[in-house]
Amino acid sequence: MRKSAITYPIAVCVLFSLFFLVQESSAQQLADFKYGTKKKKQFYGNSHFDFGLLVTNMSNPGAPYPEGHQKTAISFKILSKRYNLEKGKKRFYWQNKSVGDMFSLMGAVLQDASNAKRKEGSTLSHLLGFGSWGWNIKKPTRSSAAIGFNVNDFVIGSHNFERTPTGQLVNGKTIEPQGLYYGVGPSFFYDYAISDKLVLQTLTTYTVGVYRLVSVSGAVKNDQYQKPQLAHVSLDLLSSMGFRVGVDYTRVIDMGIYKNKTTRLDLVLGYLF
């Protein structure tokens, strides 16, 4: 069960990367990729800031009543990258969605004050964000690959209600795993130049929760409960105009008995500065 929770998105990303690894060509080099509407900027070897609008879908198929955990919202994220290409050189990736998630929640409360009350649903966000560091393992050509590690924080919580025979929601509670966690794990980067105007960038991470800083207010707390893990895959298409479209897939891996399967899927439209 735990394996199936992560193998599909990671396998797709790995197979996608392997396909392009055998398609090496000198016709287009990653080092040549530049972006911008007026003055073109070199992407690789420089630091970049990105602002992205998100269409976010949250779900939890492991919840007692999964239909109560399906929700879609508009949010945003900020992203920072510095990718070097030379073999052995370092690259850095950081993203934060918590600010956008907070604005999205505030907007929902302003539209309907009842949204301030704790409703049935699942949460998957963070506080400081996701950070990954990698070191290039191959000479850059049309593609580049790097392996490294991540240091991530993540906020999770699943609030569930029981149902009466008439369908009334009663006895709501937030169960484990819940709270703000910090974790570490491996990261894998892969970039591929589709053309001189389009570059694919992927990042696959797996984070093992090692410490819970705080619990959700009012949660049924169990300090002996196994700490959760997190699988994450990002696919980004960068254009020479500076626009970016992408998909972020993040999944909670519950190592305990409650089988929290909170999944966050973000569709991204961003712009590189």
PDB file of C-alpha atoms in Angstrom:
ATOM      1  CA  MET A   1       0.000   0.000   0.000  1.00  0.00           C
ATOM      2  CA  ARG A   2       2.765   2.427   0.918  1.00  0.00           C
ATOM      3  CA  LYS A   3       4.694   1.562  -2.212  1.00  0.00           C
ATOM      4  CA  SER A   4       1.702   2.080  -4.484  1.00  0.00           C
ATOM      5  CA  ALA A   5       1.151   5.494  -2.933  1.00  0.00           C
ATOM      6  CA  ILE A   6       4.383   6.823  -4.388  1.00  0.00           C
ATOM      7  CA  THR A   7       5.483   4.537  -7.211  1.00  0.00           C
ATOM      8  CA  TYR A   8       3.162   5.832  -9.943  1.00  0.00           C
ATOM      9  CA  PRO A   9       4.135   9.542 -10.002  1.00  0.00           C
ATOM     10  CA  ILE A  10       7.814   8.795  -9.369  1.00  0.00           C
ATOM     11  CA  ALA A  11       7.881   6.028 -11.997  1.00  0.00           C
ATOM     12  CA  VAL A  12       6.343   8.342 -14.598  1.00  0.00           C
ATOM     13  CA  CYS A  13       8.966  10.990 -13.882  1.00  0.00           C
ATOM     14  CA  VAL A  14      11.847   8.490 -13.960  1.00  0.00           C
ATOM     15  CA  LEU A  15      10.664   6.824 -17.186  1.00  0.00           C
ATOM     16  CA  PHE A  16      10.178  10.239 -18.764  1.00  0.00           C
ATOM     17  CA  SER A  17      13.736  11.155 -17.827  1.00  0.00           C
ATOM     18  CA  LEU A  18      15.176   7.847 -19.059  1.00  0.00           C
ATOM     19  CA  PHE A  19      13.457   8.308 -22.416  1.00  0.00           C
ATOM     20  CA  PHE A  20      15.185  11.609 -22.979  1.00  0.00           C
ATOM     21  CA  LEU A  21      18.519  10.300 -21.716  1.00  0.00           C
ATOM     22  CA  VAL A  22      18.713   8.058 -24.773  1.00  0.00           C
ATOM     23  CA  GLN A  23      17.726  10.918 -27.073  1.00  0.00           C
ATOM     24  CA  GLU A  24      20.960  12.889 -26.595  1.00  0.00           C
ATOM     25  CA  SER A  25      21.711  15.284 -29.419  1.00  0.00           C
ATOM     26  CA  SER A  26      24.180  18.095 -29.970  1.00  0.00           C
ATOM     27  CA  ALA A  27      21.586  20.066 -31.932  1.00  0.00           C
ATOM     28  CA  GLN A  28      20.456  21.944 -28.827  1.00  0.00           C
ATOM     29  CA  GLN A  29      22.392  22.598 -25.627  1.00  0.00           C
ATOM     30  CA  LEU A  30      20.932  23.551 -22.252  1.00  0.00           C
ATOM     31  CA  ALA A  31      23.702  26.124 -21.879  1.00  0.00           C
ATOM     32  CA  ASP A  32      22.210  28.039 -24.830  1.00  0.00           C
ATOM     33  CA  PHE A  33      18.808  28.552 -23.209  1.00  0.00           C
ATOM     34  CA  LYS A  34      17.919  32.207 -22.639  1.00  0.00           C
ATOM     35  CA  TYR A  35      14.635  33.885 -21.712  1.00  0.00           C
ATOM     36  CA  GLY A  36      13.024  37.312 -21.611  1.00  0.00           C
ATOM     37  CA  THR A  37      10.657  39.485 -23.647  1.00  0.00           C
ATOM     38  CA  LYS A  38      13.205  42.191 -24.500  1.00  0.00           C
ATOM     39  CA  LYS A  39      16.746  41.582 -23.331  1.00  0.00           C
ATOM     40  CA  LYS A  40      17.409  37.852 -23.150  1.00  0.00           C
ATOM     41  CA  LYS A  41      18.895  36.491 -19.917  1.00  0.00           C
ATOM     42  CA  GLN A  42      21.021  33.379 -19.496  1.00  0.00           C
ATOM     43  CA  PHE A  43      19.102  30.915 -17.336  1.00  0.00           C
ATOM     44  CA  TYR A  44      21.810  28.503 -16.244  1.00  0.00           C
ATOM     45  CA  GLY A  45      24.498  29.850 -13.949  1.00  0.00           C
ATOM     46  CA  ASN A  46      22.313  32.662 -12.597  1.00  0.00           C
ATOM     47  CA  SER A  47      19.774  33.099  -9.799  1.00  0.00           C
ATOM     48  CA  HIS A  48      16.095  33.441 -10.699  1.00  0.00           C
ATOM     49  CA  PHE A  49      12.881  34.365  -8.917  1.00  0.00           C
ATOM     50  CA  ASP A  50       9.504  33.110 -10.099  1.00  0.00           C
ATOM     51  CA  PHE A  51       5.914  33.969  -9.204  1.00  0.00           C
ATOM     52  CA  GLY A  52       3.300  31.367 -10.109  1.00  0.00           C
ATOM     53  CA  LEU A  53      -0.495  31.222  -9.988  1.00  0.00           C
ATOM     54  CA  LEU A  54      -1.881  27.888  -8.806  1.00  0.00           C
ATOM     55  CA  VAL A  55      -5.052  25.924  -9.314  1.00  0.00           C
ATOM     56  CA  THR A  56      -4.867  23.550  -6.361  1.00  0.00           C
ATOM     57  CA  ASN A  57      -6.803  20.334  -5.857  1.00  0.00           C
ATOM     58  CA  MET A  58      -6.676  18.677  -2.437  1.00  0.00           C
ATOM     59  CA  SER A  59      -7.942  15.151  -1.780  1.00  0.00           C
ATOM     60  CA  ASN A  60      -7.573  12.305   0.692  1.00  0.00           C
ATOM     61  CA  PRO A  61      -8.740   8.920  -0.617  1.00  0.00           C
ATOM     62  CA  GLY A  62      -7.743   7.332   2.698  1.00  0.00           C
ATOM     63  CA  ALA A  63     -10.261   9.370   4.731  1.00  0.00           C
ATOM     64  CA  PRO A  64     -13.405   7.648   6.109  1.00  0.00           C
ATOM     65  CA  TYR A  65     -15.524   9.876   3.826  1.00  0.00           C
ATOM     66  CA  PRO A  66     -13.200  10.953   0.970  1.00  0.00           C
ATOM     67  CA  GLU A  67     -15.840  13.118  -0.713  1.00  0.00           C
ATOM     68  CA  GLY A  68     -15.607  15.564   2.191  1.00  0.00           C
ATOM     69  CA  HIS A  69     -11.898  16.078   1.525  1.00  0.00           C
ATOM     70  CA  GLN A  70     -12.122  17.079  -2.136  1.00  0.00           C
ATOM     71  CA  LYS A  71     -11.555  20.788  -2.636  1.00  0.00           C
ATOM     72  CA  THR A  72     -10.183  23.126  -5.285  1.00  0.00           C
ATOM     73  CA  ALA A  73      -8.784  26.606  -4.707  1.00  0.00           C
ATOM     74  CA  ILE A  74      -6.808  29.385  -6.382  1.00  0.00           C
ATOM     75  CA  SER A  75      -3.486  30.200  -4.769  1.00  0.00           C
ATOM     76  CA  PHE A  76       0.065  31.220  -5.666  1.00  0.00           C
ATOM     77  CA  LYS A  77       3.652  30.255  -4.936  1.00  0.00           C
ATOM     78  CA  ILE A  78       7.058  31.876  -5.030  1.00  0.00           C
ATOM     79  CA  LEU A  79      10.040  30.005  -6.392  1.00  0.00           C
ATOM     80  CA  SER A  80      13.790  30.549  -6.463  1.00  0.00           C
ATOM     81  CA  LYS A  81      16.323  28.596  -8.520  1.00  0.00           C
ATOM     82  CA  ARG A  82      20.028  28.717  -9.168  1.00  0.00           C
ATOM     83  CA  TYR A  83      21.109  25.919 -11.508  1.00  0.00           C
ATOM     84  CA  ASN A  84      24.704  25.454 -12.629  1.00  0.00           C
ATOM     85  CA  LEU A  85      25.413  23.033 -15.460  1.00  0.00           C
ATOM     86  CA  GLU A  86      29.032  21.907 -15.117  1.00  0.00           C
ATOM     87  CA  LYS A  87      29.554  18.361 -13.857  1.00  0.00           C
ATOM     88  CA  GLY A  88      30.084  18.405 -10.091  1.00  0.00           C
ATOM     89  CA  LYS A  89      28.662  21.913  -9.698  1.00  0.00           C
ATOM     90  CA  LYS A  90      25.784  22.699  -7.345  1.00  0.00           C
ATOM     91  CA  ARG A  91      22.174  23.646  -7.998  1.00  0.00           C
ATOM     92  CA  PHE A  92      19.548  25.001  -5.596  1.00  0.00           C
ATOM     93  CA  TYR A  93      15.732  24.963  -5.599  1.00  0.00           C
ATOM     94  CA  TRP A  94      13.313  26.563  -3.119  1.00  0.00           C
ATOM     95  CA  GLN A  95       9.562  27.076  -3.241  1.00  0.00           C
ATOM     96  CA  ASN A  96       6.944  28.389  -0.841  1.00  0.00           C
ATOM     97  CA  LYS A  97       3.161  28.003  -1.122  1.00  0.00           C
ATOM     98  CA  SER A  98       2.155  28.885   2.443  1.00  0.00           C
ATOM     99  CA  VAL A  99       1.709  32.622   1.769  1.00  0.00           C
ATOM    100  CA  GLY A 100      -0.570  31.903  -1.180  1.00  0.00           C
ATOM    101  CA  ASP A 101      -2.483  29.288   0.820  1.00  0.00           C
ATOM    102  CA  MET A 102      -3.045  31.816   3.617  1.00  0.00           C
ATOM    103  CA  PHE A 103      -4.428  34.419   1.210  1.00  0.00           C
ATOM    104  CA  SER A 104      -6.646  31.746  -0.344  1.00  0.00           C
ATOM    105  CA  LEU A 105      -8.024  30.829   3.086  1.00  0.00           C
ATOM    106  CA  MET A 106      -8.617  34.479   3.978  1.00  0.00           C
ATOM    107  CA  GLY A 107     -10.489  34.971   0.721  1.00  0.00           C
ATOM    108  CA  ALA A 108     -12.715  31.977   1.457  1.00  0.00           C
ATOM    109  CA  VAL A 109     -13.514  33.356   4.936  1.00  0.00           C
ATOM    110  CA  LEU A 110     -14.388  36.792   3.533  1.00  0.00           C
ATOM    111  CA  GLN A 111     -16.762  35.175   1.042  1.00  0.00           C
ATOM    112  CA  ASP A 112     -18.389  32.986   3.691  1.00  0.00           C
ATOM    113  CA  ALA A 113     -17.732  33.485   7.418  1.00  0.00           C
ATOM    114  CA  SER A 114     -18.584  29.837   8.090  1.00  0.00           C
ATOM    115  CA  ASN A 115     -15.288  28.912   6.423  1.00  0.00           C
ATOM    116  CA  ALA A 116     -13.554  30.150   9.582  1.00  0.00           C
ATOM    117  CA  LYS A 117     -14.969  27.109  11.389  1.00  0.00           C
ATOM    118  CA  ARG A 118     -13.100  23.835  11.166  1.00  0.00           C
ATOM    119  CA  LYS A 119     -14.741  21.769   8.462  1.00  0.00           C
ATOM    120  CA  GLU A 120     -14.147  18.264   7.200  1.00  0.00           C
ATOM    121  CA  GLY A 121     -11.108  18.193   4.976  1.00  0.00           C
ATOM    122  CA  SER A 122      -7.377  17.639   4.682  1.00  0.00           C
ATOM    123  CA  THR A 123      -4.491  20.092   4.577  1.00  0.00           C
ATOM    124  CA  LEU A 124      -1.053  19.811   2.974  1.00  0.00           C
ATOM    125  CA  SER A 125       1.098  22.930   2.950  1.00  0.00           C
ATOM    126  CA  HIS A 126       4.246  24.199   4.674  1.00  0.00           C
ATOM    127  CA  LEU A 127       5.703  27.114   6.621  1.00  0.00           C
ATOM    128  CA  LEU A 128       9.181  27.975   5.326  1.00  0.00           C
ATOM    129  CA  GLY A 129       8.971  25.852   2.188  1.00  0.00           C
ATOM    130  CA  PHE A 130      10.697  23.088   0.241  1.00  0.00           C
ATOM    131  CA  GLY A 131      14.465  23.379  -0.304  1.00  0.00           C
ATOM    132  CA  SER A 132      16.624  21.050  -2.417  1.00  0.00           C
ATOM    133  CA  TRP A 133      20.348  21.033  -3.182  1.00  0.00           C
ATOM    134  CA  GLY A 134      21.904  18.906  -5.909  1.00  0.00           C
ATOM    135  CA  TRP A 135      25.238  18.227  -7.613  1.00  0.00           C
ATOM    136  CA  ASN A 136      25.434  17.522 -11.331  1.00  0.00           C
ATOM    137  CA  ILE A 137      26.410  13.946 -12.179  1.00  0.00           C
ATOM    138  CA  LYS A 138      26.898  14.242 -15.937  1.00  0.00           C
ATOM    139  CA  LYS A 139      28.473  16.531 -18.467  1.00  0.00           C
ATOM    140  CA  PRO A 140      25.777  18.905 -19.748  1.00  0.00           C
ATOM    141  CA  THR A 141      24.600  18.484 -23.318  1.00  0.00           C
ATOM    142  CA  ARG A 142      20.969  18.508 -24.299  1.00  0.00           C
ATOM    143  CA  SER A 143      20.217  17.164 -20.823  1.00  0.00           C
ATOM    144  CA  SER A 144      21.527  17.498 -17.295  1.00  0.00           C
ATOM    145  CA  ALA A 145      21.011  15.401 -14.160  1.00  0.00           C
ATOM    146  CA  ALA A 146      21.820  16.005 -10.513  1.00  0.00           C
ATOM    147  CA  ILE A 147      21.365  14.182  -7.224  1.00  0.00           C
ATOM    148  CA  GLY A 148      21.314  15.669  -3.753  1.00  0.00           C
ATOM    149  CA  PHE A 149      19.119  16.145  -0.720  1.00  0.00           C
ATOM    150  CA  ASN A 150      16.160  18.145   0.541  1.00  0.00           C
ATOM    151  CA  VAL A 151      15.292  19.833   3.829  1.00  0.00           C
ATOM    152  CA  ASN A 152      11.553  20.452   3.914  1.00  0.00           C
ATOM    153  CA  ASP A 153       8.885  21.443   6.363  1.00  0.00           C
ATOM    154  CA  PHE A 154       5.281  20.420   5.828  1.00  0.00           C
ATOM    155  CA  VAL A 155       1.960  21.039   7.535  1.00  0.00           C
ATOM    156  CA  ILE A 156      -0.622  18.261   7.419  1.00  0.00           C
ATOM    157  CA  GLY A 157      -3.918  17.534   9.108  1.00  0.00           C
ATOM    158  CA  SER A 158      -7.062  15.557   8.389  1.00  0.00           C
ATOM    159  CA  HIS A 159     -10.290  16.593  10.134  1.00  0.00           C
ATOM    160  CA  ASN A 160     -13.056  13.979  10.032  1.00  0.00           C
ATOM    161  CA  PHE A 161     -16.640  13.745  11.230  1.00  0.00           C
ATOM    162  CA  GLU A 162     -18.813  10.770  12.058  1.00  0.00           C
ATOM    163  CA  ARG A 163     -22.232  10.470  10.363  1.00  0.00           C
ATOM    164  CA  THR A 164     -25.559   9.916  12.087  1.00  0.00           C
ATOM    165  CA  PRO A 165     -28.211   7.737  10.358  1.00  0.00           C
ATOM    166  CA  THR A 166     -29.763  10.964   9.052  1.00  0.00           C
ATOM    167  CA  GLY A 167     -26.445  12.161   7.613  1.00  0.00           C
ATOM    168  CA  GLN A 168     -25.683  14.776  10.262  1.00  0.00           C
ATOM    169  CA  LEU A 169     -21.983  15.450  10.907  1.00  0.00           C
ATOM    170  CA  VAL A 170     -20.972  14.867  14.535  1.00  0.00           C
ATOM    171  CA  ASN A 171     -17.880  14.321  16.685  1.00  0.00           C
ATOM    172  CA  GLY A 172     -15.363  16.070  14.468  1.00  0.00           C
ATOM    173  CA  LYS A 173     -11.713  15.433  15.285  1.00  0.00           C
ATOM    174  CA  THR A 174      -8.253  15.812  13.781  1.00  0.00           C
ATOM    175  CA  ILE A 175      -6.267  12.588  14.025  1.00  0.00           C
ATOM    176  CA  GLU A 176      -2.639  11.639  13.481  1.00  0.00           C
ATOM    177  CA  PRO A 177      -0.525  12.328  11.558  1.00  0.00           C
ATOM    178  CA  GLN A 178      -0.982  16.068  12.069  1.00  0.00           C
ATOM    179  CA  GLY A 179       1.062  19.189  12.729  1.00  0.00           C
ATOM    180  CA  LEU A 180       4.149  20.959  11.425  1.00  0.00           C
ATOM    181  CA  TYR A 181       6.960  18.522  10.586  1.00  0.00           C
ATOM    182  CA  TYR A 182      10.542  18.919   9.481  1.00  0.00           C
ATOM    183  CA  GLY A 183      12.191  16.265   7.366  1.00  0.00           C
ATOM    184  CA  VAL A 184      15.081  15.367   5.081  1.00  0.00           C
ATOM    185  CA  GLY A 185      15.572  13.031   2.147  1.00  0.00           C
ATOM    186  CA  PRO A 186      16.989  12.523  -1.363  1.00  0.00           C
ATOM    187  CA  SER A 187      16.377  14.760  -4.388  1.00  0.00           C
ATOM    188  CA  PHE A 188      16.813  14.073  -8.104  1.00  0.00           C
ATOM    189  CA  PHE A 189      16.954  16.801 -10.775  1.00  0.00           C
ATOM    190  CA  TYR A 190      16.650  16.295 -14.518  1.00  0.00           C
ATOM    191  CA  ASP A 191      16.585  18.957 -17.272  1.00  0.00           C
ATOM    192  CA  TYR A 192      16.077  18.507 -21.003  1.00  0.00           C
ATOM    193  CA  ALA A 193      16.233  21.037 -23.857  1.00  0.00           C
ATOM    194  CA  ILE A 194      13.234  20.289 -26.077  1.00  0.00           C
ATOM    195  CA  SER A 195      14.180  23.149 -28.402  1.00  0.00           C
ATOM    196  CA  ASP A 196      15.972  26.476 -28.233  1.00  0.00           C
ATOM    197  CA  LYS A 197      12.715  27.994 -26.949  1.00  0.00           C
ATOM    198  CA  LEU A 198      11.505  25.309 -24.536  1.00  0.00           C
ATOM    199  CA  VAL A 199      13.196  23.479 -21.638  1.00  0.00           C
ATOM    200  CA  LEU A 200      11.764  20.748 -19.418  1.00  0.00           C
ATOM    201  CA  GLN A 201      12.846  20.720 -15.773  1.00  0.00           C
ATOM    202  CA  THR A 202      11.906  17.990 -13.307  1.00  0.00           C
ATOM    203  CA  LEU A 203      12.486  17.547  -9.592  1.00  0.00           C
ATOM    204  CA  THR A 204      11.649  14.405  -7.626  1.00  0.00           C
ATOM    205  CA  THR A 205      12.020  14.345  -3.843  1.00  0.00           C
ATOM    206  CA  TYR A 206      11.251  12.007  -0.968  1.00  0.00           C
ATOM    207  CA  THR A 207      11.163  13.469   2.538  1.00  0.00           C
ATOM    208  CA  VAL A 208      11.277  11.484   5.778  1.00  0.00           C
ATOM    209  CA  GLY A 209       9.687  13.322   8.690  1.00  0.00           C
ATOM    210  CA  VAL A 210      12.117  13.494  11.615  1.00  0.00           C
ATOM    211  CA  TYR A 211      10.642  16.088  13.991  1.00  0.00           C
ATOM    212  CA  ARG A 212       7.239  17.592  14.777  1.00  0.00           C
ATOM    213  CA  LEU A 213       7.492  21.177  15.957  1.00  0.00           C
ATOM    214  CA  VAL A 214       3.837  21.797  16.826  1.00  0.00           C
ATOM    215  CA  SER A 215       0.501  19.981  16.680  1.00  0.00           C
ATOM    216  CA  VAL A 216      -2.779  21.178  15.205  1.00  0.00           C
ATOM    217  CA  SER A 217      -4.923  22.945  17.797  1.00  0.00           C
ATOM    218  CA  GLY A 218      -7.431  20.531  19.330  1.00  0.00           C
ATOM    219  CA  ALA A 219      -6.010  17.462  17.581  1.00  0.00           C
ATOM    220  CA  VAL A 220      -6.081  13.985  19.108  1.00  0.00           C
ATOM    221  CA  LYS A 221      -2.350  13.903  19.785  1.00  0.00           C
ATOM    222  CA  ASN A 222      -0.217  10.758  19.988  1.00  0.00           C
ATOM    223  CA  ASP A 223       3.524  11.417  20.275  1.00  0.00           C
ATOM    224  CA  GLN A 224       4.246   7.724  19.673  1.00  0.00           C
ATOM    225  CA  TYR A 225       2.609   7.761  16.240  1.00  0.00           C
ATOM    226  CA  GLN A 226       5.056   7.154  13.397  1.00  0.00           C
ATOM    227  CA  LYS A 227       6.121  10.329  11.641  1.00  0.00           C
ATOM    228  CA  PRO A 228       4.832  10.727   8.073  1.00  0.00           C
ATOM    229  CA  GLN A 229       6.847  10.874   4.876  1.00  0.00           C
ATOM    230  CA  LEU A 230       6.299  12.935   1.760  1.00  0.00           C
ATOM    231  CA  ALA A 231       6.700  12.246  -1.977  1.00  0.00           C
ATOM    232  CA  HIS A 232       6.917  15.183  -4.370  1.00  0.00           C
ATOM    233  CA  VAL A 233       7.278  15.535  -8.150  1.00  0.00           C
ATOM    234  CA  SER A 234       7.523  18.814 -10.092  1.00  0.00           C
ATOM    235  CA  LEU A 235       7.393  19.100 -13.892  1.00  0.00           C
ATOM    236  CA  ASP A 236       8.078  22.537 -15.397  1.00  0.00           C
ATOM    237  CA  LEU A 237       8.176  23.754 -18.988  1.00  0.00           C
ATOM    238  CA  LEU A 238      10.185  26.965 -19.337  1.00  0.00           C
ATOM    239  CA  SER A 239       9.726  29.123 -22.421  1.00  0.00           C
ATOM    240  CA  SER A 240      12.148  31.613 -23.934  1.00  0.00           C
ATOM    241  CA  MET A 241       9.506  34.302 -23.297  1.00  0.00           C
ATOM    242  CA  GLY A 242       9.931  33.796 -19.548  1.00  0.00           C
ATOM    243  CA  PHE A 243       6.612  32.044 -18.960  1.00  0.00           C
ATOM    244  CA  ARG A 244       6.424  28.710 -17.169  1.00  0.00           C
ATOM    245  CA  VAL A 245       3.703  26.071 -17.001  1.00  0.00           C
ATOM    246  CA  GLY A 246       3.957  23.097 -14.720  1.00  0.00           C
ATOM    247  CA  VAL A 247       2.485  20.489 -12.431  1.00  0.00           C
ATOM    248  CA  ASP A 248       3.329  19.821  -8.777  1.00  0.00           C
ATOM    249  CA  TYR A 249       2.262  16.519  -7.222  1.00  0.00           C
ATOM    250  CA  THR A 250       2.692  15.978  -3.476  1.00  0.00           C
ATOM    251  CA  ARG A 251       1.527  12.961  -1.472  1.00  0.00           C
ATOM    252  CA  VAL A 252       1.536  12.161   2.250  1.00  0.00           C
ATOM    253  CA  ILE A 253       2.871   8.704   3.113  1.00  0.00           C
ATOM    254  CA  ASP A 254       1.275   7.743   6.427  1.00  0.00           C
ATOM    255  CA  MET A 255       3.448   5.166   8.202  1.00  0.00           C
ATOM    256  CA  GLY A 256       0.840   4.507  10.903  1.00  0.00           C
ATOM    257  CA  ILE A 257      -2.568   2.859  11.144  1.00  0.00           C
ATOM    258  CA  TYR A 258      -4.821   5.691   9.907  1.00  0.00           C
ATOM    259  CA  LYS A 259      -3.525   5.647   6.302  1.00  0.00           C
ATOM    260  CA  ASN A 260      -3.727   9.358   5.629  1.00  0.00           C
ATOM    261  CA  LYS A 261      -3.361   9.700   1.844  1.00  0.00           C
ATOM    262  CA  THR A 262      -3.639  13.452   1.491  1.00  0.00           C
ATOM    263  CA  THR A 263      -2.697  14.441  -2.055  1.00  0.00           C
ATOM    264  CA  ARG A 264      -2.059  17.911  -3.412  1.00  0.00           C
ATOM    265  CA  LEU A 265      -2.048  18.570  -7.158  1.00  0.00           C
ATOM    266  CA  ASP A 266      -1.104  22.055  -8.360  1.00  0.00           C
ATOM    267  CA  LEU A 267      -1.398  23.346 -11.918  1.00  0.00           C
ATOM    268  CA  VAL A 268       1.062  26.211 -12.280  1.00  0.00           C
ATOM    269  CA  LEU A 269       1.338  29.248 -14.540  1.00  0.00           C
ATOM    270  CA  GLY A 270       4.378  31.322 -13.660  1.00  0.00           C
ATOM    271  CA  TYR A 271       6.763  33.972 -14.894  1.00  0.00           C
ATOM    272  CA  LEU A 272      10.542  34.132 -14.454  1.00  0.00           C
ATOM    273  CA  PHE A 273      12.102  37.386 -13.260  1.00  0.00           C
TER     274      PHE A 273
END
